[in-house]
CSV table of C-alpha atoms and ligand atoms in Angstrom, one decimal:
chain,number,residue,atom,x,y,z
A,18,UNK,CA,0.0,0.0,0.0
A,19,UNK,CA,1.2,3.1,-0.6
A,20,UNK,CA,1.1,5.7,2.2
A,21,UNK,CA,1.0,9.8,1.9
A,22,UNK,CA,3.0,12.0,4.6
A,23,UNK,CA,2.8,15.3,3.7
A,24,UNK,CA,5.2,17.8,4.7
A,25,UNK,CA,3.3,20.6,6.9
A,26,UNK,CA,6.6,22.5,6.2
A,27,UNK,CA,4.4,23.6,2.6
A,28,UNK,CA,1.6,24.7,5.3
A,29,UNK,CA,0.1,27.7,6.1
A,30,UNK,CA,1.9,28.0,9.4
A,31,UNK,CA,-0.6,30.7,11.0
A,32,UNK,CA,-3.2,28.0,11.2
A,33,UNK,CA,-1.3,25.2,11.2
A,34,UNK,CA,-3.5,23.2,13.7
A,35,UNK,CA,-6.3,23.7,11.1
A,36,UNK,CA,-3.7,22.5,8.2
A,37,UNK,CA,-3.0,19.5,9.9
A,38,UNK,CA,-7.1,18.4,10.2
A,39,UNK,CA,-7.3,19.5,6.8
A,40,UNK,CA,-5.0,16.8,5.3
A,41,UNK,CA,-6.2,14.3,8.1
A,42,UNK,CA,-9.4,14.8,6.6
A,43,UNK,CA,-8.5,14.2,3.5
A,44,UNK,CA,-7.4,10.6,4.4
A,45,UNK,CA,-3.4,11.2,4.2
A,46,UNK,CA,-1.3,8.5,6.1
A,47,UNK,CA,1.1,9.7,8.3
A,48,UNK,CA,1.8,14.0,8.9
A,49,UNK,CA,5.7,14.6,8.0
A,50,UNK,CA,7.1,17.2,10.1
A,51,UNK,CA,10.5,19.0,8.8
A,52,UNK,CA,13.1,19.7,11.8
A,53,UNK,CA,15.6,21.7,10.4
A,54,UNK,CA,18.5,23.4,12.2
A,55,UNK,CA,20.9,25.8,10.4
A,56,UNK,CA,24.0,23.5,11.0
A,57,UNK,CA,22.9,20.2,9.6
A,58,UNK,CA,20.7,22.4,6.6
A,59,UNK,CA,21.2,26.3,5.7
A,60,UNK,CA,17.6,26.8,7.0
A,61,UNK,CA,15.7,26.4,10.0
A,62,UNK,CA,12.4,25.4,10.5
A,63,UNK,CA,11.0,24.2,13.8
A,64,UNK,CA,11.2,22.2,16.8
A,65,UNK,CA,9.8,20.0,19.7
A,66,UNK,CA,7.2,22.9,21.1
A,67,UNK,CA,5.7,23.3,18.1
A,68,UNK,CA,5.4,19.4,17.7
A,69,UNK,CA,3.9,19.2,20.9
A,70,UNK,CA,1.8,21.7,20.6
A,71,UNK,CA,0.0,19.8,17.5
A,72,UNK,CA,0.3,16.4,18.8
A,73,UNK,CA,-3.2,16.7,21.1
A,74,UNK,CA,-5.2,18.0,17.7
A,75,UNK,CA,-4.2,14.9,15.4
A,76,UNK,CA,-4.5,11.0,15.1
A,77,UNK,CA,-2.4,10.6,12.2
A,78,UNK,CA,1.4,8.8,12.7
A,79,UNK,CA,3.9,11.6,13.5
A,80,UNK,CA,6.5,11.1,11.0
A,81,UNK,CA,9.7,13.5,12.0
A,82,UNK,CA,12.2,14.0,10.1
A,83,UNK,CA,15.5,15.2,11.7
A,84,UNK,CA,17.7,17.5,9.6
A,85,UNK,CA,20.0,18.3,12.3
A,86,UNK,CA,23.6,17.5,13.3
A,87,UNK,CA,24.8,14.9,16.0
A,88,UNK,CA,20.5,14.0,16.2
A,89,UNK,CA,21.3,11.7,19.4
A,90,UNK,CA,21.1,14.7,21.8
A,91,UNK,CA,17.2,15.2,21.3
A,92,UNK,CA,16.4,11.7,20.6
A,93,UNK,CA,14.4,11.4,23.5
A,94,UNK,CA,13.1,14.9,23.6
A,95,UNK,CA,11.2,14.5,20.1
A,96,UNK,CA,10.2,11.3,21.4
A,97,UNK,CA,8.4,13.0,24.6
A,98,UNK,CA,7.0,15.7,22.3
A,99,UNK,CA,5.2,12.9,20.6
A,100,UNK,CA,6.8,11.5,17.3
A,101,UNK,CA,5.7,8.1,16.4
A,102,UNK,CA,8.7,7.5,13.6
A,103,UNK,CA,11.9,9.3,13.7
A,104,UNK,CA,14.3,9.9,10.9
A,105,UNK,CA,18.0,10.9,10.9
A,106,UNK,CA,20.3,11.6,8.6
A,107,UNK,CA,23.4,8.8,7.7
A,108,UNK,CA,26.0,12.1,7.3
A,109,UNK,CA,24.6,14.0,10.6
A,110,UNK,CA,26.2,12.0,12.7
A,111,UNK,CA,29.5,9.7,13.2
A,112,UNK,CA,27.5,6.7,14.9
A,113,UNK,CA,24.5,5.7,13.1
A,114,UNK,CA,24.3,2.2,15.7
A,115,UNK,CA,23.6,5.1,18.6
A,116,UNK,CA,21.2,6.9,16.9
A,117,UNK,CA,19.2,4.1,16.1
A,118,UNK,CA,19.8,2.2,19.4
A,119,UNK,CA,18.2,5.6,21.0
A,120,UNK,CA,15.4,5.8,19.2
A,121,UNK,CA,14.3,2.6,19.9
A,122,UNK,CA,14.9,2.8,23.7
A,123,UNK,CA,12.4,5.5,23.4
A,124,UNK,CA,10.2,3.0,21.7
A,125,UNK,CA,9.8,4.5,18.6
A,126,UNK,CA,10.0,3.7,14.8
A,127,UNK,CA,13.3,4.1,13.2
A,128,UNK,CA,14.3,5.7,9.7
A,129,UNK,CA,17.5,6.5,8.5
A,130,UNK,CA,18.1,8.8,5.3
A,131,UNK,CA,20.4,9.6,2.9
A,132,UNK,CA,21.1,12.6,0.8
A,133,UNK,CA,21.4,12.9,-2.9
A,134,UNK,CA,24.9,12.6,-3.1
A,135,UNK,CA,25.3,10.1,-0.3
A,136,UNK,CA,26.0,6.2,-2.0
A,137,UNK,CA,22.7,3.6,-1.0
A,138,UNK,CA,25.0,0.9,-0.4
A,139,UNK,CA,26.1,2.9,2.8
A,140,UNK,CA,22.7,2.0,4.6
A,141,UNK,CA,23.2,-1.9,3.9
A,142,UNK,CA,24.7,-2.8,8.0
A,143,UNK,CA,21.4,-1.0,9.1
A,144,UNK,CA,18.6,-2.4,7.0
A,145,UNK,CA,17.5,-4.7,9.5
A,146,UNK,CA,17.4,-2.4,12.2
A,147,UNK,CA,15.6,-0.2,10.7
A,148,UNK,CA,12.1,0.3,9.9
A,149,UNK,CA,12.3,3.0,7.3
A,150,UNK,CA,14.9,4.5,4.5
A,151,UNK,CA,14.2,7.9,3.7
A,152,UNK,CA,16.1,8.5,-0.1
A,153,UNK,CA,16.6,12.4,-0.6
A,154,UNK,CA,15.3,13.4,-4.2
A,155,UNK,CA,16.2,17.0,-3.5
A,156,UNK,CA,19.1,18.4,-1.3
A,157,UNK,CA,18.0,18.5,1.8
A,158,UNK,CA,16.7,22.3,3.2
A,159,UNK,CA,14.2,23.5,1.3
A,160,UNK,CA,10.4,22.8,0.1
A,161,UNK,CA,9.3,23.1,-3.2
A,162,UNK,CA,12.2,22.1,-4.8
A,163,UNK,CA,12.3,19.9,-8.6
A,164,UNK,CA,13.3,16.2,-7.9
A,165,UNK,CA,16.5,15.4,-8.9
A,166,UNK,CA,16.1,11.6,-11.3
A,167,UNK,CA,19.5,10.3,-10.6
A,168,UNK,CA,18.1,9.8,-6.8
A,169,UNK,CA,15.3,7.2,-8.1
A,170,UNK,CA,18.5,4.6,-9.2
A,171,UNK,CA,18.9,5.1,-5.2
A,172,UNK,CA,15.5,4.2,-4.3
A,173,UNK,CA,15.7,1.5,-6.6
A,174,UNK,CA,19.4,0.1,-5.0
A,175,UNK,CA,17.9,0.2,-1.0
A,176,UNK,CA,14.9,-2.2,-2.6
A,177,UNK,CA,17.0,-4.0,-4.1
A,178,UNK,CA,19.3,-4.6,-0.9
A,179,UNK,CA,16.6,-5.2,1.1
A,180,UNK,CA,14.5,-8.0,-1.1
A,181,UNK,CA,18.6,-9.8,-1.3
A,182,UNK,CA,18.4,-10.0,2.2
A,183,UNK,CA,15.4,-11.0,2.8
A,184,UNK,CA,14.0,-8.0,4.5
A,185,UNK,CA,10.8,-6.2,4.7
A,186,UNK,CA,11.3,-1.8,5.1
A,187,UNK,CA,9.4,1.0,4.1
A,188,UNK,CA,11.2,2.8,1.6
A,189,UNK,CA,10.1,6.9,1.4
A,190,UNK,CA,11.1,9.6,-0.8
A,191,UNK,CA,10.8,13.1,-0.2
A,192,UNK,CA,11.4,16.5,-2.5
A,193,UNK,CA,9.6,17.6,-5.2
A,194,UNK,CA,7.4,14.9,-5.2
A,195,UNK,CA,4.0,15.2,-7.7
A,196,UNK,CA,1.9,13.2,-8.5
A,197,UNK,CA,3.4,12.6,-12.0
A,198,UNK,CA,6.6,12.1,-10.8
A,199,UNK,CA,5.6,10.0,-7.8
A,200,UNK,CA,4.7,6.8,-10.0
A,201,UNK,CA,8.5,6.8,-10.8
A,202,UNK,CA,9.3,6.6,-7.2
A,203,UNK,CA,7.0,4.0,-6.8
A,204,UNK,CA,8.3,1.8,-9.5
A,205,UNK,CA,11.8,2.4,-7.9
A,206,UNK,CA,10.9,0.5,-4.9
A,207,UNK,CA,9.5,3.4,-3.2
A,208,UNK,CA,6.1,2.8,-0.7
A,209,UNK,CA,6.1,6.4,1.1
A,210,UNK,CA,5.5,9.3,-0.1
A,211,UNK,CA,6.2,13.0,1.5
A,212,UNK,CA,5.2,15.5,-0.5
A,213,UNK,CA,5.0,19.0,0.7
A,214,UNK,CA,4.0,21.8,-2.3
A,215,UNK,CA,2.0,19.4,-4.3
A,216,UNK,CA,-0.6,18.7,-1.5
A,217,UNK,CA,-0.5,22.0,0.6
A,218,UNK,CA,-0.4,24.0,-2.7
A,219,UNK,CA,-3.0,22.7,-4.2
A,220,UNK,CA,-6.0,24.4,-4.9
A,221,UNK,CA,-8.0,21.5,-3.7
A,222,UNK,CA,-6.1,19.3,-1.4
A,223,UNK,CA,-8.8,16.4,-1.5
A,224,UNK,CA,-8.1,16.1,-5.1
A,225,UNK,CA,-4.4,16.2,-4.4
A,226,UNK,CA,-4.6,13.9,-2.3
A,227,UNK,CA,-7.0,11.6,-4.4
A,228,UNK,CA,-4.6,12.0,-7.4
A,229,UNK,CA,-1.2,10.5,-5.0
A,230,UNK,CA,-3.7,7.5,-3.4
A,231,UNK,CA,-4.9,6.3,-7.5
A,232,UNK,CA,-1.5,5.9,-8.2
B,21,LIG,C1,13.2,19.2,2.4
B,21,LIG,C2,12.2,18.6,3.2
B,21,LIG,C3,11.0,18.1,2.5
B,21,LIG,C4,10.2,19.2,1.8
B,21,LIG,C5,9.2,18.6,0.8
B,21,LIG,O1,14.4,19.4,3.1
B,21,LIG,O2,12.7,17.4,3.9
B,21,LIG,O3,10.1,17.4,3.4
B,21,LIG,O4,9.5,20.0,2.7
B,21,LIG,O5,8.6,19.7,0.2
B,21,LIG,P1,8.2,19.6,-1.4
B,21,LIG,O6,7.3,18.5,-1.6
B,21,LIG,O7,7.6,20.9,-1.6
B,21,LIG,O8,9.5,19.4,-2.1
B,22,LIG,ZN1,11.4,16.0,4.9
């Protein structure tokens, strides 16, 4: 099945609580939630209050992705501020085995995600201790970016690597994701979408959203 996260970082953020029952209405999967900041990524975005302050408002899965350096330091704070998955970045930090070790004391999902320029094969020791891989198909930063195409041979590798050994994942892209684009991402291997302008920038987001789930 293919899920939809979309990325609240293409949200109105003056009525974000509003945003995020408007895409839970419209029967999205999961809410993807963009922590940037300014080290990891030249940008920043936001953090664990404003997290927290949403969590009460939504049932959807809390999908957080971390775009900041050495992530193991506020492991268990997003985890108290209510994510259900957590993702780090493979370059933020020097021991990936911590990260994820963390993460899971705190009893939460695991991803682990690599940028566009970062190898696949470099996430092959952690397959099976993850539960997701997150494949960058833009530089990490900034919404509303184009996909780059090389990044789908990535998508396709990490499938690959896990169906050799055996090994069941969820395998998301995110950046620049359409829903023209996002059946190429799907035939990669890919079974998670985020997508942040295509679904908060529509004009209808029902339809958006109806156009990503016919894939
Ligand atoms: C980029 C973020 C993405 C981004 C997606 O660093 O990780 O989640 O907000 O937004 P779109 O879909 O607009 O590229
Ligand atoms: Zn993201």
């Amino acid at each position: 099945m293919i899920k939809l996260s979309p990325s609240l970082l293409a949200c109105d953020f003056s009525q974000m609580r509003n945003e995020v029952s408007k895409v839970e209405k419209a029967g999205c999967d999961m809410l993807h939630l963009d922590v940037m900041d300014g080290v990891f990524v030249p940008n920043i975005s936001f953090g664990m209050p404003v997290i927290k302050a949403l969590r009460p408002h939504s049932k959807l899965e809390f999908d957080v992705h971390l775009m900041i350096q050495d992530p193991v330091r506020y492991i268990k704070d997003f985890a108290d501020c209510g994510a259900d998955l957590i993702t780090f970045h493979y370059e933020s930090c020097n021991d990936q085995g911590e990260v994820i070790e963390k993460i899971r004391e705190c009893g939460k999902k695991v991803g682990i995600s690599i940028k566009p320029s970062t190898p696949a094969f470099v996430l092959e020791p952690f397959l099976d201790k993850v539960d997701m891989v997150l494949v960058m198909t833009v530089e990490p930063g900034f919404g509303g970016q184009k996909l780059i195409p090389d990044t789908l041979s990535s998508v396709k590798q990490v499938c690959d690597m896990a169906k050799m050994r055996g090994i069941t994942i969820d395998i998301q892209v995110d950046g620049g994701i359409n829903p023209e684009n996002a059946k190429d991402a799907v035939q990669a291997g890919a079974n998670v979408l985020v997508a942040g302008s295509a679904v908060f920038g529509a004009s209808d987001v029902e339809a958006a959203v109806r156009s990503f789930k016919n894939l």
